[in-house]
C-alpha cells in the first residue's frame, strides 16, 4: 500500500512516527513523507527535524493519507495555506482512507472534509474543531466513511493498527502490535481529561488556549 504522511513545520514527531512504525512493520507498505517543499521539517519541540523526501507536486495519489497534528498554534500555517489544502483535497479523491492524528483534524476541516462529520482531535482542540463544522467526539479513533480521525498524539498508533486490521486482517495487526511490543502500562491513569485530576485538566486547558491564541513562531 502507498502511504503518504504529510509533514509541515512545527508538527509533533510522534503523530507521524507512530503510524509510520505500524505501517513499516507490516512490510507491505511504502511510506512516503511528503511536504510542500522537500527537505528538513522543524518539530514543535524544536529539538530536531524530520525529512520530507517528496514534495506535494511529486505525490498525486495514495492509498492512505495521514495528516499529523502539532502543538498549538502551529496548525494555523497549514490551515491557511491553499496549496496544502488543495493537495489534501486532491489526494482525498484517490485514497482508500484519509486520516489525521491529534489536531491534524483541524487541517482536514480547513480543507472542507469534515463538515457535519463526527471526528476527534486532541481534547484541547474540540471547540475549534466544532467551530469548523465537525462534530467532536472523545472516542480514541473515529471513522466517518473513509475518513478516520485519531485523538491526541499516541492514539495515532491505535488508528494505524485499526487501518492495518481493516486492510490486511486482524492477525496481521496483532502481529504488528506484538512486534512493536505495544502494551501500554503508564505509571499514572491521567491520559485523558476524564481521568486526570480536574485542577490539572484546567491548568493544561488554560495553557493550550493561551498557545492557540498566538501565531506560529517557526
Coordinates of N, CA and C in Angstrom, one line a residue:
X1 N 0.8 -1.2 0.0 CA 0.0 0.0 0.0 C 0.9 1.2 0.0
X2 N 0.4 2.3 -0.7 CA 1.1 3.5 -0.7 C 0.6 4.4 0.4
X3 N 1.4 4.8 1.3 CA 1.1 5.7 2.4 C 1.8 7.0 2.3
X4 N 1.0 8.1 2.3 CA 1.6 9.5 2.3 C 1.4 10.1 3.7
X5 N 2.4 10.4 4.4 CA 2.4 11.1 5.7 C 2.8 12.6 5.4
X6 N 1.8 13.5 5.6 CA 2.1 14.9 5.3 C 2.9 15.5 6.5
X7 N 4.0 16.2 6.1 CA 4.8 16.9 7.1 C 4.7 18.4 6.8
X8 N 4.8 19.2 7.9 CA 4.9 20.7 7.8 C 5.6 21.1 9.1
X9 N 6.2 22.3 9.0 CA 7.0 22.8 10.1 C 6.1 22.9 11.3
X10 N 6.7 22.5 12.5 CA 6.0 22.6 13.7 C 5.2 21.4 14.1
X11 N 5.3 20.2 13.4 CA 4.5 19.1 13.7 C 5.0 18.4 15.0
X12 N 4.2 17.5 15.6 CA 4.6 16.7 16.7 C 5.1 15.4 16.1
X13 N 6.3 15.0 16.4 CA 7.0 13.9 15.8 C 6.2 12.6 15.9
X14 N 5.7 12.3 17.1 CA 5.0 11.0 17.4 C 3.8 10.9 16.5
X15 N 3.1 12.0 16.2 CA 1.9 12.0 15.4 C 2.2 11.3 14.0
X16 N 3.4 11.5 13.5 CA 3.8 11.0 12.2 C 4.5 9.6 12.4
X17 N 5.4 9.6 13.4 CA 6.3 8.4 13.6 C 5.5 7.2 14.1
X18 N 4.5 7.4 15.0 CA 3.7 6.3 15.5 C 3.0 5.5 14.4
X19 N 2.2 6.2 13.5 CA 1.6 5.5 12.3 C 2.7 4.9 11.4
X20 N 3.8 5.6 11.2 CA 4.9 5.1 10.3 C 5.4 3.8 10.8
X21 N 5.7 3.6 12.1 CA 6.2 2.4 12.7 C 5.2 1.2 12.5
X22 N 4.0 1.5 12.6 CA 3.0 0.5 12.4 C 2.9 0.0 11.0
X23 N 2.8 1.0 10.1 CA 2.8 0.6 8.6 C 4.1 -0.1 8.2
X24 N 5.2 0.4 8.7 CA 6.5 -0.1 8.3 C 6.6 -1.6 8.7
X25 N 6.1 -1.9 9.9 CA 6.2 -3.2 10.5 C 5.5 -4.3 9.7
X26 N 4.5 -3.9 8.9 CA 3.8 -4.8 8.1 C 4.6 -5.4 6.9
X27 N 5.6 -4.6 6.5 CA 6.5 -4.9 5.4 C 5.7 -5.1 4.1
X28 N 4.5 -4.5 4.1 CA 3.6 -4.5 2.9 C 3.2 -3.1 2.5
X29 N 3.9 -2.1 3.1 CA 3.5 -0.7 2.8 C 4.8 0.1 2.3
X30 N 4.5 1.1 1.4 CA 5.6 2.0 1.1 C 5.2 3.3 1.6
X31 N 5.9 3.8 2.6 CA 5.5 5.0 3.3 C 6.4 6.2 2.8
X32 N 5.7 7.3 2.5 CA 6.4 8.5 1.9 C 6.1 9.7 2.8
X33 N 7.2 10.4 3.2 CA 7.0 11.6 4.0 C 7.0 12.8 2.9
X34 N 5.9 13.5 3.0 CA 5.6 14.5 1.9 C 5.4 15.9 2.5
X35 N 5.9 16.9 1.9 CA 5.7 18.3 2.4 C 5.6 19.2 1.2
X36 N 5.2 20.4 1.4 CA 5.0 21.4 0.4 C 6.3 21.5 -0.4
X37 N 7.4 21.5 0.3 CA 8.8 21.5 -0.3 C 9.6 20.4 0.5
X38 N 10.3 19.6 -0.3 CA 11.0 18.6 0.4 C 12.2 19.1 1.1
X39 N 12.7 18.4 2.1 CA 13.8 18.9 2.9 C 13.5 18.7 4.4
X40 N 14.3 19.4 5.2 CA 14.1 19.3 6.7 C 12.9 20.0 7.2
X41 N 12.2 19.4 8.1 CA 11.0 19.9 8.7 C 11.2 20.1 10.2
X42 N 11.0 21.3 10.7 CA 11.2 21.5 12.1 C 10.1 20.9 13.0
X43 N 10.4 20.5 14.2 CA 9.4 19.9 15.1 C 9.0 20.9 16.1
X44 N 7.8 20.7 16.7 CA 7.3 21.6 17.6 C 8.1 21.7 18.9
X45 N 8.8 20.6 19.2 CA 9.7 20.6 20.3 C 11.0 21.4 20.1
X46 N 11.3 21.8 18.9 CA 12.5 22.5 18.5 C 13.7 21.7 18.9
X47 N 13.6 20.4 19.0 CA 14.7 19.5 19.4 C 15.2 18.6 18.3
X48 N 14.8 18.9 17.1 CA 15.3 18.1 16.0 C 14.5 18.3 14.7
X49 N 14.6 17.4 13.8 CA 14.0 17.6 12.5 C 13.5 16.3 12.0
X50 N 12.5 16.3 11.1 CA 12.2 15.2 10.2 C 12.5 15.6 8.8
X51 N 12.5 14.7 7.9 CA 12.9 15.0 6.5 C 11.7 14.6 5.5
X52 N 11.3 15.5 4.8 CA 10.3 15.2 3.7 C 11.1 14.8 2.4
X53 N 10.9 13.6 2.0 CA 11.6 13.1 0.9 C 10.9 13.4 -0.5
X54 N 9.7 13.9 -0.3 CA 8.9 14.2 -1.5 C 8.2 15.5 -1.3
X55 N 8.0 16.2 -2.4 CA 7.1 17.5 -2.4 C 5.7 17.1 -2.8
X56 N 4.8 18.0 -2.6 CA 3.4 17.8 -3.0 C 3.3 17.5 -4.5
X57 N 4.1 18.2 -5.3 CA 4.0 18.1 -6.7 C 4.4 16.7 -7.2
X58 N 5.2 16.0 -6.3 CA 5.6 14.6 -6.7 C 4.7 13.5 -6.3
X59 N 3.8 13.8 -5.4 CA 2.9 12.7 -4.9 C 1.4 13.2 -5.2
X60 N 0.8 12.5 -6.1 CA -0.6 12.9 -6.6 C -1.6 11.9 -6.2
X61 N -1.2 10.8 -5.5 CA -2.2 9.8 -5.1 C -1.6 9.0 -4.0
X62 N -2.5 8.4 -3.2 CA -2.1 7.5 -2.1 C -3.2 6.6 -1.7
X63 N -2.9 5.4 -1.2 CA -4.0 4.6 -0.6 C -4.4 5.1 0.8
X64 N -3.4 5.6 1.5 CA -3.7 6.2 2.8 C -3.0 7.5 3.0
X65 N -3.7 8.6 3.4 CA -3.1 9.9 3.7 C -3.2 10.0 5.2
X66 N -2.1 10.4 5.8 CA -2.0 10.7 7.2 C -1.6 12.2 7.4
X67 N -2.5 12.9 8.1 CA -2.2 14.3 8.4 C -1.9 14.4 9.9
X68 N -0.7 14.6 10.3 CA -0.3 14.7 11.8 C -0.7 16.0 12.4
X69 N -0.8 16.1 13.7 CA -1.0 17.3 14.4 C 0.2 17.9 14.9
X70 N 0.0 18.9 15.9 CA 1.1 19.7 16.3 C 0.8 20.4 17.6
X71 N 1.7 21.1 18.2 CA 1.4 21.9 19.3 C 0.8 23.2 18.8
X72 N -0.3 23.7 19.5 CA -0.8 25.0 19.1 C 0.2 26.1 19.2
X73 N 0.2 27.1 18.3 CA -0.7 27.4 17.2 C -0.2 26.9 15.9
X74 N 0.7 25.9 15.8 CA 1.4 25.6 14.6 C 0.4 25.1 13.5
X75 N -0.8 24.6 13.8 CA -1.7 24.2 12.8 C -2.2 25.4 11.9
X76 N -2.0 26.6 12.4 CA -2.6 27.7 11.7 C -1.9 27.9 10.3
X77 N -0.6 27.6 10.2 CA 0.1 27.7 8.9 C -0.5 26.8 7.8
X78 N -0.6 25.5 8.1 CA -1.2 24.7 7.0 C -2.7 24.9 6.8
X79 N -3.4 25.3 7.9 CA -4.8 25.6 7.7 C -5.1 26.8 6.8
X80 N -4.1 27.7 6.7 CA -4.3 28.9 5.9 C -3.5 28.9 4.6
X81 N -2.9 27.7 4.3 CA -2.1 27.6 3.1 C -2.9 26.9 2.0
X82 N -3.3 27.6 1.0 CA -4.2 27.0 0.0 C -3.5 25.8 -0.8
X83 N -2.2 25.9 -1.0 CA -1.5 24.8 -1.7 C -1.6 23.5 -0.9
X84 N -1.5 23.6 0.4 CA -1.6 22.5 1.3 C -3.0 21.9 1.3
X85 N -4.0 22.8 1.4 CA -5.4 22.3 1.4 C -5.8 21.7 0.1
X86 N -5.3 22.3 -1.0 CA -5.6 21.7 -2.3 C -5.0 20.3 -2.5
X87 N -3.8 20.2 -2.0 CA -3.1 18.9 -2.1 C -3.9 17.8 -1.3
X88 N -4.3 18.2 -0.1 CA -5.1 17.2 0.7 C -6.4 16.9 -0.1
X89 N -7.1 17.8 -0.6 CA -8.3 17.6 -1.4 C -8.0 16.7 -2.6
X90 N -6.9 16.9 -3.3 CA -6.5 16.1 -4.4 C -6.3 14.7 -4.0
X91 N -5.5 14.5 -2.9 CA -5.2 13.1 -2.5 C -6.5 12.4 -2.0
X92 N -7.3 13.1 -1.3 CA -8.6 12.6 -0.8 C -9.4 11.9 -1.9
X93 N -9.3 12.4 -3.1 CA -10.1 11.9 -4.3 C -9.6 10.5 -4.6
X94 N -8.3 10.2 -4.3 CA -7.7 8.9 -4.6 C -7.6 7.9 -3.5
X95 N -7.7 8.4 -2.2 CA -7.4 7.5 -1.1 C -8.5 6.4 -0.8
X96 N -8.0 5.4 -0.2 CA -9.0 4.4 0.4 C -9.3 5.0 1.8
X97 N -8.3 5.6 2.5 CA -8.5 6.2 3.8 C -7.8 7.5 3.9
X98 N -8.5 8.5 4.3 CA -7.9 9.8 4.6 C -8.0 10.0 6.1
X99 N -6.8 10.2 6.8 CA -6.8 10.2 8.2 C -6.0 11.3 8.8
X100 N -6.2 11.5 10.1 CA -5.5 12.6 10.8 C -5.2 12.0 12.2
X101 N -4.2 12.6 12.8 CA -3.8 12.3 14.2 C -3.8 13.7 15.0
X102 N -4.4 13.6 16.2 CA -4.4 14.8 17.1 C -5.1 15.9 16.3
X103 N -4.6 17.2 16.5 CA -5.3 18.3 15.8 C -5.0 18.4 14.3
X104 N -4.5 17.4 13.7 CA -4.4 17.3 12.3 C -5.8 17.3 11.7
X105 N -6.8 16.9 12.5 CA -8.2 17.0 12.1 C -8.7 18.5 11.8
X106 N -8.0 19.4 12.4 CA -8.3 20.8 12.1 C -7.9 21.1 10.7
X107 N -6.8 20.6 10.3 CA -6.4 20.8 8.9 C -7.3 20.1 7.9
X108 N -7.8 18.9 8.2 CA -8.8 18.3 7.4 C -10.1 19.1 7.3
X109 N -10.4 19.7 8.4 CA -11.6 20.6 8.5 C -11.4 21.8 7.6
X110 N -10.2 22.4 7.7 CA -10.0 23.6 6.9 C -10.0 23.2 5.4
X111 N -9.7 22.0 5.0 CA -9.8 21.5 3.6 C -11.3 21.2 3.2
X112 N -12.2 21.3 4.2 CA -13.6 21.1 3.9 C -14.0 19.6 3.9
X113 N -13.3 18.8 4.6 CA -13.6 17.3 4.6 C -14.4 16.9 5.8
X114 N -14.6 17.7 6.8 CA -15.2 17.2 8.0 C -16.6 18.0 8.3
X115 N -17.1 18.6 7.3 CA -18.4 19.4 7.5 C -19.5 18.4 7.9
X116 N -20.0 18.6 9.1 CA -21.1 17.7 9.6 C -20.7 16.3 10.0
X117 N -19.4 16.0 10.0 CA -18.8 14.7 10.3 C -18.4 14.5 11.7
X118 N -18.7 13.4 12.3 CA -18.1 13.0 13.6 C -16.6 12.9 13.5
X119 N -15.9 13.5 14.4 CA -14.4 13.4 14.3 C -13.9 13.7 15.7
X120 N -12.6 13.3 15.8 CA -11.9 13.6 17.1 C -10.6 14.3 16.8
X121 N -10.0 14.7 17.9 CA -8.8 15.5 17.9 C -8.2 15.4 19.3
X122 N -7.1 16.2 19.5 CA -6.7 16.3 20.9 C -7.8 17.1 21.6
X123 N -8.1 16.7 22.9 CA -9.3 17.2 23.6 C -9.2 18.7 23.7
X124 N -8.0 19.3 23.7 CA -7.8 20.7 23.8 C -8.2 21.5 22.6
X125 N -8.5 20.8 21.5 CA -8.9 21.5 20.2 C -10.4 21.2 19.9
X126 N -11.1 20.6 20.8 CA -12.5 20.3 20.5 C -13.4 21.5 20.1
X127 N -13.2 22.6 20.8 CA -14.1 23.8 20.5 C -13.7 24.3 19.1
X128 N -12.5 24.4 18.8 CA -12.1 24.9 17.4 C -12.5 23.9 16.4
X129 N -12.4 22.6 16.6 CA -12.9 21.6 15.7 C -14.4 21.8 15.4
X130 N -15.2 22.1 16.5 CA -16.6 22.3 16.4 C -16.9 23.5 15.5
X131 N -16.1 24.6 15.8 CA -16.4 25.8 15.1 C -16.1 25.7 13.6
X132 N -15.3 24.7 13.2 CA -15.0 24.4 11.8 C -16.0 23.5 11.1
X133 N -17.1 23.1 11.8 CA -18.1 22.4 11.2 C -18.2 20.9 11.5
X134 N -17.2 20.4 12.2 CA -17.2 18.9 12.6 C -18.0 18.7 13.9
X135 N -18.3 17.5 14.2 CA -19.0 17.1 15.4 C -18.0 16.4 16.3
X136 N -17.3 17.0 17.3 CA -16.3 16.4 18.1 C -16.8 15.3 18.9
X137 N -16.1 14.2 19.0 CA -16.4 13.1 19.9 C -15.1 12.6 20.6
X138 N -15.2 12.2 21.8 CA -14.0 11.9 22.6 C -13.6 10.4 22.4
X139 N -14.1 9.7 21.4 CA -13.6 8.4 21.1 C -12.2 8.5 20.6
X140 N -11.4 7.4 20.9 CA -10.0 7.5 20.5 C -9.7 7.4 19.0
X141 N -10.5 6.6 18.3 CA -10.4 6.5 16.9 C -11.8 6.6 16.3
X142 N -12.1 7.5 15.4 CA -13.4 7.8 14.9 C -13.4 7.6 13.3
X143 N -14.3 6.8 12.9 CA -14.5 6.6 11.4 C -15.7 7.3 10.9
X144 N -15.6 8.0 9.8 CA -16.7 8.6 9.2 C -16.5 8.4 7.7
X145 N -17.2 7.4 7.2 CA -16.9 7.0 5.8 C -15.5 6.5 5.6
X146 N -14.8 7.1 4.7 CA -13.4 6.7 4.5 C -12.4 7.7 5.3
X147 N -13.0 8.6 6.1 CA -12.1 9.5 6.9 C -12.0 8.9 8.3
X148 N -10.8 8.8 8.8 CA -10.6 8.3 10.1 C -9.7 9.3 10.9
X149 N -10.2 9.7 12.0 CA -9.5 10.7 12.9 C -9.1 10.0 14.2
X150 N -7.9 10.4 14.7 CA -7.5 9.8 15.9 C -7.3 11.0 16.9
X151 N -7.5 10.7 18.2 CA -7.4 11.7 19.3 C -5.9 12.1 19.4
X152 N -5.5 12.5 20.6 CA -4.2 13.1 20.8 C -3.0 12.1 20.6
X153 N -2.0 12.6 19.9 CA -0.7 12.1 19.7 C -0.5 10.6 19.7
X154 N -0.5 9.9 20.9 CA -0.2 8.5 20.9 C -1.3 7.7 20.3
X155 N -2.5 8.2 20.1 CA -3.6 7.5 19.5 C -3.4 7.2 18.0
X156 N -2.4 7.9 17.4 CA -2.1 7.5 16.0 C -1.7 6.1 15.9
X157 N -1.1 5.5 16.9 CA -0.7 4.1 16.8 C -1.9 3.2 16.8
X158 N -2.9 3.5 17.6 CA -4.1 2.8 17.7 C -4.8 2.9 16.3
X159 N -4.9 4.1 15.7 CA -5.5 4.3 14.4 C -4.8 3.4 13.4
X160 N -3.5 3.5 13.3 CA -2.8 2.7 12.3 C -3.0 1.2 12.4
X161 N -3.0 0.7 13.7 CA -3.3 -0.7 13.9 C -4.7 -1.0 13.4
X162 N -5.7 -0.1 13.6 CA -7.0 -0.4 13.1 C -7.0 -0.4 11.6
X163 N -6.3 0.5 10.9 CA -6.3 0.5 9.5 C -5.6 -0.8 8.9
X164 N -4.6 -1.2 9.6 CA -3.9 -2.5 9.2 C -4.9 -3.6 9.3
X165 N -5.7 -3.6 10.4 CA -6.7 -4.7 10.6 C -7.7 -4.7 9.5
X166 N -8.2 -3.5 9.1 CA -9.2 -3.4 8.0 C -8.6 -3.8 6.7
X167 N -7.4 -3.5 6.4 CA -6.8 -3.7 5.1 C -6.1 -5.1 5.0
X168 N -5.5 -5.6 6.0 CA -4.7 -6.8 5.9 C -5.1 -7.9 6.9
X169 N -6.1 -7.6 7.7 CA -6.7 -8.6 8.6 C -6.2 -8.4 10.1
X170 N -7.0 -8.9 11.0 CA -6.7 -8.8 12.4 C -5.4 -9.5 12.8
X171 N -5.1 -10.6 12.2 CA -3.9 -11.3 12.6 C -2.6 -10.5 12.2
X172 N -2.6 -9.9 11.1 CA -1.5 -9.0 10.7 C -1.4 -7.9 11.7
X173 N -2.5 -7.2 12.1 CA -2.5 -6.1 13.0 C -2.0 -6.6 14.4
X174 N -2.4 -7.7 14.9 CA -2.0 -8.3 16.1 C -0.5 -8.6 16.1
X175 N 0.0 -9.1 15.0 CA 1.4 -9.4 14.8 C 2.2 -8.1 14.9
X176 N 1.8 -7.0 14.3 CA 2.5 -5.8 14.3 C 2.5 -5.2 15.7
X177 N 1.4 -5.3 16.4 CA 1.3 -4.9 17.8 C 2.3 -5.6 18.7
X178 N 2.5 -6.9 18.4 CA 3.4 -7.7 19.2 C 4.9 -7.4 18.8
X179 N 5.1 -7.2 17.5 CA 6.5 -6.7 17.1 C 6.9 -5.5 17.8
X180 N 5.9 -4.5 17.8 CA 6.2 -3.2 18.5 C 6.2 -3.3 20.0
X181 N 5.7 -4.4 20.5 CA 5.5 -4.6 21.9 C 4.7 -3.4 22.5
X182 N 3.6 -3.1 21.7 CA 2.7 -2.0 22.1 C 1.8 -2.5 23.2
X183 N 2.2 -2.4 24.4 CA 1.4 -2.9 25.5 C 1.4 -1.8 26.6
X184 N 0.7 -0.7 26.4 CA 0.9 0.5 27.3 C 0.5 0.2 28.7
X185 N 1.4 0.5 29.6 CA 1.2 0.4 31.1 C 1.7 1.6 31.8
X186 N 1.1 2.8 31.5 CA 1.7 4.0 32.1 C 1.6 4.0 33.6
X187 N 2.5 4.8 34.2 CA 2.6 4.9 35.7 C 1.4 5.6 36.3
X188 N 0.7 6.4 35.5 CA -0.4 7.1 36.0 C -1.6 7.0 35.1
X189 N -2.8 7.0 35.7 CA -4.0 6.9 34.9 C -4.6 8.3 34.7
X190 N -3.8 9.1 33.9 CA -4.1 10.6 33.8 C -4.1 11.0 32.3
X191 N -4.3 10.0 31.4 CA -4.1 10.3 30.0 C -5.3 10.9 29.2
X192 N -6.4 11.2 29.9 CA -7.5 11.9 29.3 C -8.1 12.9 30.3
X193 N -8.8 13.9 29.8 CA -9.5 14.8 30.7 C -10.5 14.2 31.6
X194 N -11.0 13.0 31.3 CA -12.0 12.3 32.1 C -11.3 11.6 33.3
X195 N -10.0 11.4 33.2 CA -9.3 10.6 34.2 C -8.3 11.5 35.0
X196 N -7.8 12.5 34.4 CA -6.8 13.3 35.1 C -7.5 14.2 36.2
X197 N -6.8 14.6 37.3 CA -7.4 15.5 38.3 C -7.9 16.8 37.7
X198 N -9.1 17.2 38.1 CA -9.7 18.4 37.5 C -8.8 19.6 37.5
X199 N -8.1 19.9 38.6 CA -7.2 21.1 38.6 C -6.1 21.0 37.5
X200 N -5.6 19.8 37.3 CA -4.6 19.6 36.2 C -5.2 19.8 34.9
X201 N -6.4 19.3 34.7 CA -7.1 19.5 33.4 C -7.2 21.0 33.1
X202 N -7.7 21.7 34.1 CA -7.9 23.2 33.8 C -6.6 23.9 33.6
X203 N -5.6 23.5 34.3 CA -4.2 24.1 34.1 C -3.7 23.8 32.7
X204 N -3.8 22.6 32.2 CA -3.4 22.3 30.8 C -4.3 23.0 29.8
X205 N -5.6 23.0 30.1 CA -6.5 23.6 29.1 C -6.2 25.1 29.0
X206 N -5.9 25.8 30.1 CA -5.6 27.2 30.0 C -4.3 27.4 29.2
X207 N -3.3 26.6 29.5 CA -2.0 26.7 28.8 C -2.2 26.5 27.3
X208 N -3.0 25.5 26.9 CA -3.2 25.2 25.4 C -4.0 26.4 24.8
X209 N -5.0 26.9 25.5 CA -5.8 28.0 25.0 C -4.9 29.3 24.8
X210 N -4.0 29.5 25.7 CA -3.1 30.6 25.6 C -2.2 30.4 24.4
X211 N -1.7 29.2 24.2 CA -0.8 29.0 23.0 C -1.6 29.1 21.7
X212 N -2.9 28.7 21.7 CA -3.7 28.7 20.5 C -4.0 30.1 20.0
X213 N -3.9 31.1 20.9 CA -4.2 32.5 20.5 C -3.0 33.2 19.9
X214 N -1.8 32.5 20.0 CA -0.6 33.1 19.4 C -0.5 32.7 17.9
X215 N 0.5 33.3 17.3 CA 0.9 33.0 15.9 C 2.1 32.0 15.9
X216 N 2.2 31.2 14.9 CA 3.3 30.2 14.9 C 4.6 31.0 14.9
X217 N 5.6 30.5 15.5 CA 7.0 31.0 15.6 C 7.9 29.9 15.2
X218 N 8.1 29.7 13.9 CA 8.9 28.5 13.5 C 10.1 28.9 12.8

